[in-house]
Amino acid sequence: DTGVSQDPRHKITKRGQNVTFRCDPISEHNRLYWYRQTLGQGPEFLTYFQNEAQLEKSRLLSDRFSAERPKGSFSTLEIQRTEQGDSAMYLCASSSQAQETQYFGPGTRLLVL
Amino acid sequence: KQEVTQIPAALSVPEGENLVLNCSFTDSAIYNLQWFRQDPGKGLTSLLLIQSSQREQTSGRLNASLDKSSGRSTLYIAASQPGDSATYLCAVQGAQKLVFGQGTRLTINP
């Protein structure tokens, strides 16, 4: 097993453009999480899936953000009409059971110009 | 609302020293506490997970303790090495999500 993977690793975009990130969790994990981390801060929770169901969303996830996990495997996070404040590292994690270790991917670093 | 605080924000010590990183949280109703390591520009690597019913966990030169009633955890690193230089993050887990502290940036000087 190669762990959690994320694509792309880096993304530079202009303000107002849409971007989409992908996360592939560890294959047997049914729980998938998205977090956002800005410089010098700890990660902040965005949303969580159990299988294909999105069970919790943070208030940080404005209506410009949407996440999907259509077949309960990989997940996508889309940001529409990007703003400079969206610049951050977007981290994905997965786990096999509730209250167990979450394994993180390498992250996607987004820069909005 | 759960809040997690890590002290100090940064720490620089000579190689070989033993050191302690501190983490405190405001709501003791947690399922577990995790310590992570993050290298610059990279993702998070899980170091230790302590279940709420446990008092401590050990892995190699690392030892983490948990006092749920007082809302505190410590990460003890023995015989520090330059390769230990990184940011260390503490996170508590409620129902599902992790709530993170801001991290302690550790530098080990050769």
Coordinates of N, CA and C in Angstrom, one line a residue:
Chain A
D1 N 0.8 -1.2 0.0 CA 0.0 0.0 0.0 C 0.9 1.2 0.0
T2 N 0.6 2.2 -0.9 CA 1.4 3.4 -1.0 C 1.0 4.5 -0.2
G3 N 0.0 4.4 0.6 CA -0.5 5.5 1.4 C -1.5 6.4 0.7
V4 N -1.8 7.5 1.4 CA -2.7 8.5 0.8 C -2.0 9.3 -0.2
S5 N -2.6 9.5 -1.4 CA -1.9 10.3 -2.5 C -2.9 11.5 -2.8
Q6 N -2.2 12.6 -3.2 CA -3.0 13.8 -3.6 C -2.4 14.3 -4.9
D7 N -3.3 14.9 -5.7 CA -2.9 15.4 -7.0 C -3.7 16.6 -7.3
P8 N -3.1 17.7 -7.8 CA -1.7 17.9 -8.0 C -1.0 18.2 -6.6
R9 N 0.3 18.3 -6.6 CA 1.0 18.7 -5.4 C 1.1 20.2 -5.3
H10 N 1.1 20.9 -6.4 CA 1.1 22.3 -6.4 C 0.2 22.8 -7.5
K11 N -0.5 24.0 -7.2 CA -1.4 24.6 -8.1 C -1.3 26.1 -8.0
I12 N -1.0 26.8 -9.1 CA -1.0 28.2 -9.1 C -2.2 28.6 -10.1
T13 N -3.0 29.5 -9.6 CA -4.2 29.9 -10.4 C -4.4 31.4 -10.2
K14 N -5.2 31.9 -11.1 CA -5.5 33.3 -11.0 C -6.9 33.5 -10.3
R15 N -7.0 34.5 -9.6 CA -8.3 34.8 -8.9 C -9.5 34.7 -9.8
G16 N -10.5 34.0 -9.3 CA -11.7 33.9 -10.1 C -11.8 32.5 -10.9
Q17 N -10.7 31.8 -11.0 CA -10.7 30.6 -11.7 C -11.2 29.5 -10.7
N18 N -11.6 28.3 -11.3 CA -12.0 27.2 -10.6 C -10.8 26.2 -10.5
V19 N -10.7 25.5 -9.4 CA -9.7 24.5 -9.3 C -10.3 23.2 -8.7
T20 N -9.7 22.1 -9.0 CA -10.1 20.8 -8.4 C -9.0 20.0 -8.0
F21 N -9.0 19.4 -6.8 CA -8.0 18.6 -6.2 C -8.5 17.2 -6.1
R22 N -7.6 16.2 -6.1 CA -8.0 14.8 -6.0 C -7.3 14.2 -4.8
C23 N -7.9 13.3 -4.1 CA -7.3 12.5 -3.1 C -7.7 11.1 -3.2
D24 N -6.6 10.2 -3.2 CA -6.8 8.8 -3.2 C -6.4 8.2 -1.8
P25 N -7.4 7.7 -1.1 CA -7.1 7.3 0.3 C -6.4 5.9 0.3
I26 N -6.0 5.4 1.4 CA -5.5 4.1 1.6 C -6.7 3.2 1.2
S27 N -6.4 2.1 0.4 CA -7.5 1.4 -0.2 C -8.6 0.8 0.7
E28 N -8.2 0.3 1.8 CA -9.3 -0.3 2.7 C -9.9 0.7 3.6
H29 N -9.6 2.0 3.6 CA -10.1 3.0 4.5 C -11.4 3.5 3.9
N30 N -12.5 3.5 4.8 CA -13.8 4.0 4.3 C -14.0 5.4 4.8
R31 N -13.1 6.0 5.6 CA -13.3 7.4 6.1 C -12.3 8.3 5.4
L32 N -12.7 9.4 4.9 CA -11.8 10.3 4.2 C -12.1 11.7 4.7
Y33 N -11.1 12.5 5.0 CA -11.2 13.8 5.6 C -10.4 14.8 4.7
W34 N -10.9 16.1 4.7 CA -10.2 17.2 4.1 C -9.9 18.2 5.1
Y35 N -8.7 18.7 5.1 CA -8.3 19.8 6.0 C -7.6 20.9 5.2
R36 N -7.6 22.1 5.8 CA -6.8 23.2 5.2 C -5.9 23.8 6.2
Q37 N -4.7 24.0 5.7 CA -3.6 24.6 6.5 C -3.0 25.8 5.9
T38 N -3.1 26.9 6.7 CA -2.4 28.1 6.2 C -1.1 28.3 7.0
L39 N -0.2 29.1 6.4 CA 1.2 29.2 6.9 C 1.3 29.5 8.4
G40 N 2.0 28.7 9.1 CA 2.2 28.9 10.5 C 1.1 28.4 11.4
Q41 N 0.1 27.8 10.8 CA -1.1 27.4 11.6 C -1.2 25.9 11.5
G42 N -2.0 25.3 12.5 CA -2.3 23.9 12.4 C -3.4 23.7 11.4
P43 N -3.6 22.5 10.8 CA -4.7 22.2 9.9 C -6.0 22.4 10.5
E44 N -7.0 22.8 9.7 CA -8.4 23.0 10.1 C -9.3 22.1 9.3
F45 N -10.2 21.5 10.0 CA -11.1 20.5 9.4 C -12.0 21.2 8.4
L46 N -12.2 20.6 7.2 CA -13.2 21.1 6.3 C -14.4 20.2 6.1
T47 N -14.2 18.9 5.9 CA -15.3 18.0 5.6 C -14.8 16.6 5.8
Y48 N -15.8 15.7 5.9 CA -15.5 14.3 6.2 C -16.5 13.4 5.5
F49 N -16.0 12.3 4.9 CA -16.9 11.3 4.3 C -16.7 9.9 5.0
Q50 N -17.9 9.2 5.1 CA -17.8 7.8 5.4 C -18.4 7.1 4.2
N51 N -17.6 6.3 3.5 CA -17.9 5.8 2.2 C -18.2 6.9 1.3
E52 N -19.4 6.9 0.6 CA -19.7 8.0 -0.3 C -20.5 9.1 0.3
A53 N -20.9 9.0 1.6 CA -21.7 9.9 2.3 C -20.9 11.0 2.9
Q54 N -21.2 12.3 2.6 CA -20.5 13.4 3.3 C -21.3 13.7 4.6
L55 N -20.7 13.4 5.7 CA -21.4 13.4 7.0 C -21.2 14.7 7.8
E56 N -20.2 15.5 7.5 CA -19.9 16.7 8.3 C -19.2 17.7 7.4
K57 N -19.6 19.0 7.5 CA -19.0 20.1 6.8 C -18.7 21.2 7.8
S58 N -17.5 21.7 7.7 CA -17.2 22.9 8.6 C -17.8 24.2 8.0
R59 N -18.0 25.1 8.9 CA -18.4 26.5 8.4 C -17.4 27.1 7.5
L60 N -16.1 26.6 7.6 CA -15.1 27.1 6.7 C -15.4 26.8 5.2
L61 N -16.2 25.8 5.0 CA -16.5 25.3 3.7 C -17.7 26.2 3.1
S62 N -17.3 27.3 2.5 CA -18.3 28.2 2.0 C -19.0 27.5 0.8
D63 N -20.0 28.2 0.2 CA -20.7 27.6 -0.9 C -19.8 27.6 -2.2
R64 N -18.6 28.2 -2.1 CA -17.7 28.1 -3.3 C -17.0 26.7 -3.3
F65 N -17.0 26.1 -2.2 CA -16.3 24.8 -2.0 C -17.3 23.6 -2.2
S66 N -16.9 22.6 -2.9 CA -17.7 21.4 -2.9 C -16.8 20.2 -2.9
A67 N -17.2 19.2 -2.2 CA -16.4 17.9 -2.1 C -17.3 16.8 -2.5
E68 N -16.7 15.8 -3.2 CA -17.4 14.6 -3.5 C -16.6 13.3 -3.3
R69 N -17.3 12.3 -3.1 CA -16.6 11.0 -3.1 C -17.6 10.0 -3.7
P70 N -17.7 10.0 -5.0 CA -18.8 9.4 -5.7 C -18.9 7.8 -5.6
K71 N -17.8 7.1 -5.5 CA -17.9 5.7 -5.3 C -17.3 5.2 -4.0
G72 N -17.1 6.1 -3.1 CA -16.6 5.7 -1.8 C -15.1 5.4 -1.9
S73 N -14.4 5.8 -3.0 CA -13.0 5.6 -3.1 C -12.3 6.9 -3.1
F74 N -11.9 7.4 -4.2 CA -11.2 8.7 -4.3 C -12.2 9.9 -4.0
S75 N -11.7 11.0 -3.7 CA -12.5 12.2 -3.4 C -11.9 13.4 -4.2
T76 N -12.8 14.3 -4.5 CA -12.4 15.6 -5.2 C -12.9 16.7 -4.3
L77 N -12.1 17.8 -4.3 CA -12.4 19.0 -3.7 C -12.3 20.1 -4.7
E78 N -13.4 20.8 -5.0 CA -13.5 21.8 -6.0 C -13.7 23.2 -5.3
I79 N -12.9 24.2 -5.7 CA -13.1 25.5 -5.3 C -13.5 26.4 -6.5
Q80 N -14.6 27.0 -6.5 CA -15.1 27.8 -7.6 C -14.7 29.3 -7.2
R81 N -14.5 30.1 -8.3 CA -14.2 31.5 -8.2 C -13.2 31.8 -7.1
T82 N -12.0 31.2 -7.2 CA -11.0 31.3 -6.2 C -10.7 32.7 -5.8
E83 N -10.4 32.9 -4.5 CA -10.0 34.2 -4.0 C -8.6 34.0 -3.4
Q84 N -7.9 35.1 -3.2 CA -6.5 35.1 -2.6 C -6.5 34.4 -1.3
G85 N -7.6 34.6 -0.5 CA -7.6 34.0 0.8 C -7.8 32.4 0.8
D86 N -8.0 31.9 -0.4 CA -8.0 30.4 -0.5 C -6.6 29.8 -0.6
S87 N -5.6 30.6 -0.7 CA -4.2 30.1 -0.8 C -3.9 29.4 0.5
A88 N -3.5 28.2 0.4 CA -3.3 27.3 1.6 C -2.8 26.0 1.1
M89 N -2.5 25.1 2.1 CA -2.2 23.7 1.8 C -3.5 22.9 2.1
Y90 N -3.9 22.2 1.1 CA -5.1 21.3 1.3 C -4.7 19.9 1.5
L91 N -5.0 19.4 2.7 CA -4.6 18.1 3.1 C -5.8 17.1 3.2
C92 N -5.5 15.9 2.7 CA -6.5 14.8 2.8 C -5.9 13.7 3.7
A93 N -6.8 13.1 4.4 CA -6.5 12.0 5.4 C -7.5 10.9 5.3
S94 N -7.1 9.7 5.6 CA -8.1 8.6 5.6 C -7.8 7.8 6.9
S95 N -8.9 7.1 7.3 CA -8.8 6.1 8.4 C -9.7 5.0 8.2
S96 N -9.5 3.9 8.9 CA -10.3 2.7 8.7 C -11.5 2.6 9.6
Q97 N -11.4 3.2 10.7 CA -12.5 3.3 11.7 C -12.5 4.6 12.4
A98 N -13.6 4.9 13.0 CA -13.7 6.1 13.8 C -12.8 6.1 15.0
Q99 N -12.2 7.2 15.3 CA -11.3 7.3 16.5 C -10.1 6.5 16.3
E100 N -9.7 6.3 15.1 CA -8.4 5.6 14.9 C -7.5 6.6 14.1
T101 N -6.2 6.2 14.0 CA -5.2 7.0 13.4 C -5.6 7.5 12.0
Q102 N -5.5 8.8 11.8 CA -5.8 9.3 10.4 C -4.4 9.5 9.7
Y103 N -4.3 9.0 8.5 CA -3.1 9.0 7.7 C -3.3 10.1 6.7
F104 N -2.3 11.0 6.7 CA -2.3 12.1 5.8 C -1.6 11.9 4.5
G105 N -2.1 12.6 3.5 CA -1.4 12.7 2.2 C -0.4 13.8 2.2
P106 N 0.4 14.0 1.1 CA 1.4 15.1 1.1 C 0.8 16.5 0.9
G107 N -0.5 16.6 0.6 CA -1.1 17.9 0.5 C -1.0 18.4 -0.9
T108 N -1.9 19.4 -1.2 CA -1.9 20.2 -2.4 C -1.7 21.6 -2.0
R109 N -0.6 22.2 -2.5 CA -0.4 23.6 -2.1 C -1.0 24.5 -3.2
L110 N -1.9 25.4 -2.8 CA -2.6 26.2 -3.7 C -2.2 27.7 -3.5
L111 N -1.8 28.3 -4.6 CA -1.5 29.8 -4.6 C -2.4 30.5 -5.6
V112 N -3.2 31.4 -5.1 CA -4.1 32.2 -5.9 C -3.5 33.6 -6.1
L113 N -3.3 33.9 -7.3 CA -2.7 35.2 -7.6 C -3.7 36.3 -7.9
Chain B
K1 N -16.6 24.8 22.2 CA -15.7 24.6 21.1 C -14.4 24.2 21.6
Q2 N -13.9 23.1 21.0 CA -12.5 22.6 21.4 C -11.4 23.5 21.0
E3 N -10.5 23.9 21.8 CA -9.3 24.6 21.5 C -8.1 23.9 22.0
V4 N -7.1 23.9 21.1 CA -5.8 23.2 21.4 C -4.7 24.2 21.4
T5 N -3.9 24.2 22.4 CA -2.8 25.2 22.5 C -1.5 24.4 22.7
Q6 N -0.4 24.8 21.9 CA 0.9 24.2 22.1 C 1.9 25.2 22.5
I7 N 2.7 24.8 23.5 CA 3.7 25.7 24.0 C 5.0 24.9 24.2
P8 N 6.2 25.4 23.7 CA 6.3 26.7 23.1 C 6.0 26.7 21.6
A9 N 5.9 27.9 21.0 CA 5.7 27.9 19.6 C 7.0 27.5 18.8
A10 N 8.1 27.8 19.4 CA 9.4 27.4 18.8 C 10.4 27.0 19.9
L11 N 11.3 26.1 19.5 CA 12.2 25.6 20.5 C 13.5 25.2 19.7
S12 N 14.7 25.7 20.3 CA 15.9 25.3 19.7 C 16.8 24.8 20.7
V13 N 17.4 23.6 20.5 CA 18.2 22.9 21.6 C 19.4 22.3 20.9
P14 N 20.5 22.1 21.7 CA 21.6 21.4 21.1 C 21.3 19.9 21.0
E15 N 22.0 19.3 20.0 CA 21.9 17.8 19.8 C 22.2 17.1 21.1
G16 N 21.4 16.0 21.3 CA 21.6 15.1 22.5 C 20.8 15.4 23.7
E17 N 20.2 16.6 23.7 CA 19.3 17.0 24.8 C 18.0 16.2 24.8
N18 N 17.5 16.0 26.0 CA 16.1 15.5 26.1 C 15.2 16.7 26.2
L19 N 14.0 16.6 25.6 CA 13.1 17.8 25.6 C 11.6 17.4 25.7
V20 N 10.8 18.4 26.1 CA 9.4 18.1 26.3 C 8.6 19.2 25.5
L21 N 7.6 18.7 24.8 CA 6.7 19.6 24.1 C 5.3 19.5 24.8
N22 N 4.7 20.6 24.9 CA 3.4 20.6 25.7 C 2.2 20.9 24.8
C23 N 1.1 20.3 25.2 CA -0.2 20.5 24.5 C -1.3 20.6 25.5
S24 N -2.2 21.5 25.4 CA -3.3 21.6 26.3 C -4.6 21.8 25.4
F25 N -5.7 21.2 26.0 CA -7.0 21.3 25.3 C -8.1 21.7 26.3
T26 N -9.1 22.3 25.8 CA -10.1 22.9 26.7 C -11.3 21.9 27.0
D27 N -11.6 21.0 26.1 CA -12.7 20.1 26.4 C -12.2 18.6 26.6
S28 N -12.4 18.1 27.7 CA -11.8 16.8 28.1 C -12.6 15.6 27.4
A29 N -13.7 15.9 26.8 CA -14.5 14.8 26.1 C -13.9 14.5 24.8
I30 N -12.8 13.8 24.8 CA -12.1 13.4 23.6 C -12.0 11.9 23.5
Y31 N -11.9 11.4 22.2 CA -11.7 10.0 22.0 C -10.2 9.6 22.0
N32 N -9.4 10.5 21.5 CA -7.9 10.2 21.5 C -7.2 11.5 21.2
L33 N -5.9 11.4 21.4 CA -5.0 12.5 21.1 C -3.8 12.0 20.2
Q34 N -3.5 12.7 19.2 CA -2.4 12.3 18.3 C -1.3 13.3 18.3
W35 N -0.1 12.9 18.1 CA 1.0 13.7 17.9 C 1.5 13.4 16.4
F36 N 1.7 14.5 15.7 CA 2.2 14.4 14.3 C 3.5 15.2 14.2
R37 N 4.2 14.8 13.1 CA 5.4 15.6 12.7 C 5.1 16.1 11.3
Q38 N 5.6 17.3 11.1 CA 5.4 17.9 9.7 C 6.8 18.6 9.3
D39 N 7.3 18.1 8.2 CA 8.5 18.7 7.7 C 8.1 19.9 6.8
P40 N 8.9 20.9 6.5 CA 8.5 22.0 5.8 C 7.9 21.7 4.4
G41 N 6.8 22.2 4.1 CA 6.1 22.0 2.8 C 5.6 20.6 2.6
K42 N 5.6 19.8 3.6 CA 5.1 18.4 3.5 C 3.8 18.1 4.3
G43 N 3.3 16.9 4.1 CA 2.2 16.5 4.8 C 2.5 16.1 6.2
L44 N 1.6 15.5 6.9 CA 1.7 15.1 8.3 C 2.1 13.6 8.5
T45 N 3.0 13.3 9.4 CA 3.3 12.0 9.7 C 2.9 11.7 11.1
S46 N 2.0 10.7 11.3 CA 1.6 10.3 12.6 C 2.7 9.7 13.4
L47 N 2.9 10.2 14.7 CA 4.0 9.7 15.5 C 3.4 8.7 16.6
L48 N 2.4 9.2 17.3 CA 1.8 8.5 18.4 C 0.3 8.8 18.5
L49 N -0.5 7.8 18.9 CA -1.9 8.0 19.2 C -2.2 7.5 20.6
I50 N -2.8 8.3 21.4 CA -3.1 7.8 22.7 C -4.7 7.8 22.8
Q51 N -5.2 6.7 23.1 CA -6.7 6.6 23.3 C -7.0 7.3 24.6
S52 N -8.3 7.7 24.8 CA -8.7 8.5 25.9 C -8.5 7.6 27.2
S53 N -8.6 6.3 27.1 CA -8.4 5.5 28.3 C -7.0 5.2 28.7
Q54 N -6.1 5.6 27.8 CA -4.6 5.4 28.1 C -4.0 6.6 28.7
R55 N -2.8 6.3 29.3 CA -2.1 7.4 30.0 C -0.8 7.8 29.2
E56 N -0.3 6.8 28.4 CA 0.9 7.1 27.7 C 1.1 6.1 26.6
Q57 N 1.9 6.5 25.6 CA 2.4 5.7 24.5 C 3.8 6.0 24.2
T58 N 4.5 4.9 23.8 CA 6.0 5.1 23.5 C 6.3 4.5 22.2
S59 N 7.2 5.2 21.5 CA 7.7 4.7 20.2 C 9.1 5.1 20.1
G60 N 10.1 4.2 20.3 CA 11.5 4.5 20.2 C 11.9 5.6 21.2
R61 N 12.4 6.7 20.7 CA 12.8 7.8 21.6 C 11.7 8.7 22.0
L62 N 10.5 8.4 21.5 CA 9.3 9.3 21.8 C 8.4 8.7 22.8
N63 N 8.0 9.5 23.7 CA 7.0 9.1 24.7 C 6.0 10.2 24.9
A64 N 4.7 9.8 24.7 CA 3.6 10.8 24.9 C 2.8 10.4 26.0
S65 N 2.4 11.4 26.8 CA 1.5 11.2 28.0 C 0.2 11.9 27.8
L66 N -0.8 11.5 28.4 CA -2.1 12.1 28.4 C -2.8 12.2 29.7
D67 N -3.2 13.4 30.2 CA -3.9 13.6 31.4 C -5.2 14.3 30.9
K68 N -6.2 13.4 30.7 CA -7.5 13.9 30.1 C -8.2 14.9 31.1
S69 N -8.1 14.6 32.3 CA -8.9 15.4 33.3 C -8.4 16.8 33.4
S70 N -7.1 17.0 33.2 CA -6.5 18.3 33.3 C -6.3 18.9 31.9
G71 N -6.7 18.1 30.8 CA -6.6 18.7 29.5 C -5.1 18.9 29.0
R72 N -4.3 18.0 29.3 CA -2.9 18.2 29.0 C -2.2 16.9 28.4
S73 N -1.3 17.1 27.5 CA -0.5 16.1 26.9 C 1.0 16.6 26.8
T74 N 1.9 15.7 26.9 CA 3.3 16.1 26.7 C 3.9 15.1 25.7
L75 N 4.8 15.5 24.9 CA 5.6 14.7 24.0 C 7.1 14.8 24.5
Y76 N 7.6 13.7 24.9 CA 9.0 13.7 25.4 C 9.9 13.1 24.3
I77 N 10.9 13.8 23.9 CA 11.9 13.3 22.9 C 13.2 13.1 23.6
A78 N 13.7 11.9 23.6 CA 15.0 11.6 24.3 C 16.1 11.7 23.3
A79 N 17.3 12.1 23.8 CA 18.5 12.1 23.0 C 18.3 12.7 21.6
S80 N 17.9 14.0 21.6 CA 17.5 14.6 20.3 C 18.6 14.6 19.3
Q81 N 18.2 14.5 18.0 CA 19.1 14.4 16.9 C 18.7 15.5 15.9
P82 N 19.6 16.0 15.0 CA 19.3 17.0 14.0 C 18.1 16.6 13.1
G83 N 18.0 15.3 12.9 CA 16.9 14.8 12.0 C 15.5 14.9 12.7
D84 N 15.5 15.3 14.0 CA 14.2 15.5 14.7 C 13.7 16.9 14.4
S85 N 14.5 17.7 13.8 CA 14.0 19.1 13.5 C 12.8 19.1 12.5
A86 N 11.7 19.7 13.0 CA 10.5 19.7 12.3 C 9.5 20.4 13.1
T87 N 8.2 20.6 12.6 CA 7.1 21.1 13.4 C 6.3 19.9 14.0
Y88 N 6.1 20.0 15.3 CA 5.3 18.9 15.9 C 3.9 19.4 16.2
L89 N 2.9 18.7 15.8 CA 1.5 19.1 16.0 C 0.8 18.1 16.9
C90 N 0.0 18.7 17.8 CA -0.8 17.9 18.6 C -2.3 18.0 18.1
A91 N -3.0 17.0 18.1 CA -4.4 17.0 17.7 C -5.3 16.2 18.6
V92 N -6.5 16.7 18.9 CA -7.4 15.9 19.7 C -8.6 15.5 18.8
Q93 N -9.1 14.3 19.0 CA -10.2 13.9 18.2 C -11.5 13.7 19.0
G94 N -12.6 14.4 18.5 CA -13.9 14.3 19.1 C -14.6 13.1 18.4
A95 N -15.8 13.4 17.9 CA -16.5 12.3 17.2 C -15.8 11.8 16.0
Q96 N -15.3 12.7 15.1 CA -14.7 12.3 13.9 C -13.4 13.2 13.6
K97 N -13.6 14.5 13.6 CA -12.6 15.4 13.1 C -11.5 15.6 14.2
L98 N -10.3 15.9 13.6 CA -9.2 16.3 14.5 C -9.2 17.8 14.7
V99 N -8.9 18.3 15.9 CA -8.7 19.7 16.2 C -7.2 19.8 16.5
F100 N -6.5 20.7 15.8 CA -5.1 20.8 15.9 C -4.7 22.0 16.7
G101 N -3.5 21.9 17.4 CA -2.8 23.1 17.9 C -2.0 23.7 16.7
Q102 N -1.4 24.8 17.0 CA -0.6 25.6 16.0 C 0.7 25.0 15.8
G103 N 1.2 24.1 16.6 CA 2.4 23.4 16.4 C 3.6 24.0 17.2
T104 N 4.6 23.2 17.4 CA 5.9 23.7 18.0 C 7.0 23.4 16.9
R105 N 7.6 24.5 16.5 CA 8.7 24.4 15.5 C 10.0 24.1 16.3
L106 N 10.5 22.8 16.1 CA 11.7 22.4 16.8 C 12.9 22.4 15.9
T107 N 14.0 22.9 16.4 CA 15.3 22.9 15.7 C 16.3 22.3 16.7
I108 N 17.0 21.3 16.2 CA 18.1 20.6 16.9 C 19.4 21.0 16.3
N109 N 20.2 21.6 17.0 CA 21.5 22.2 16.5 C 22.6 21.2 16.7
P110 N 23.3 20.8 15.6 CA 24.4 19.8 15.7 C 25.6 20.3 16.6

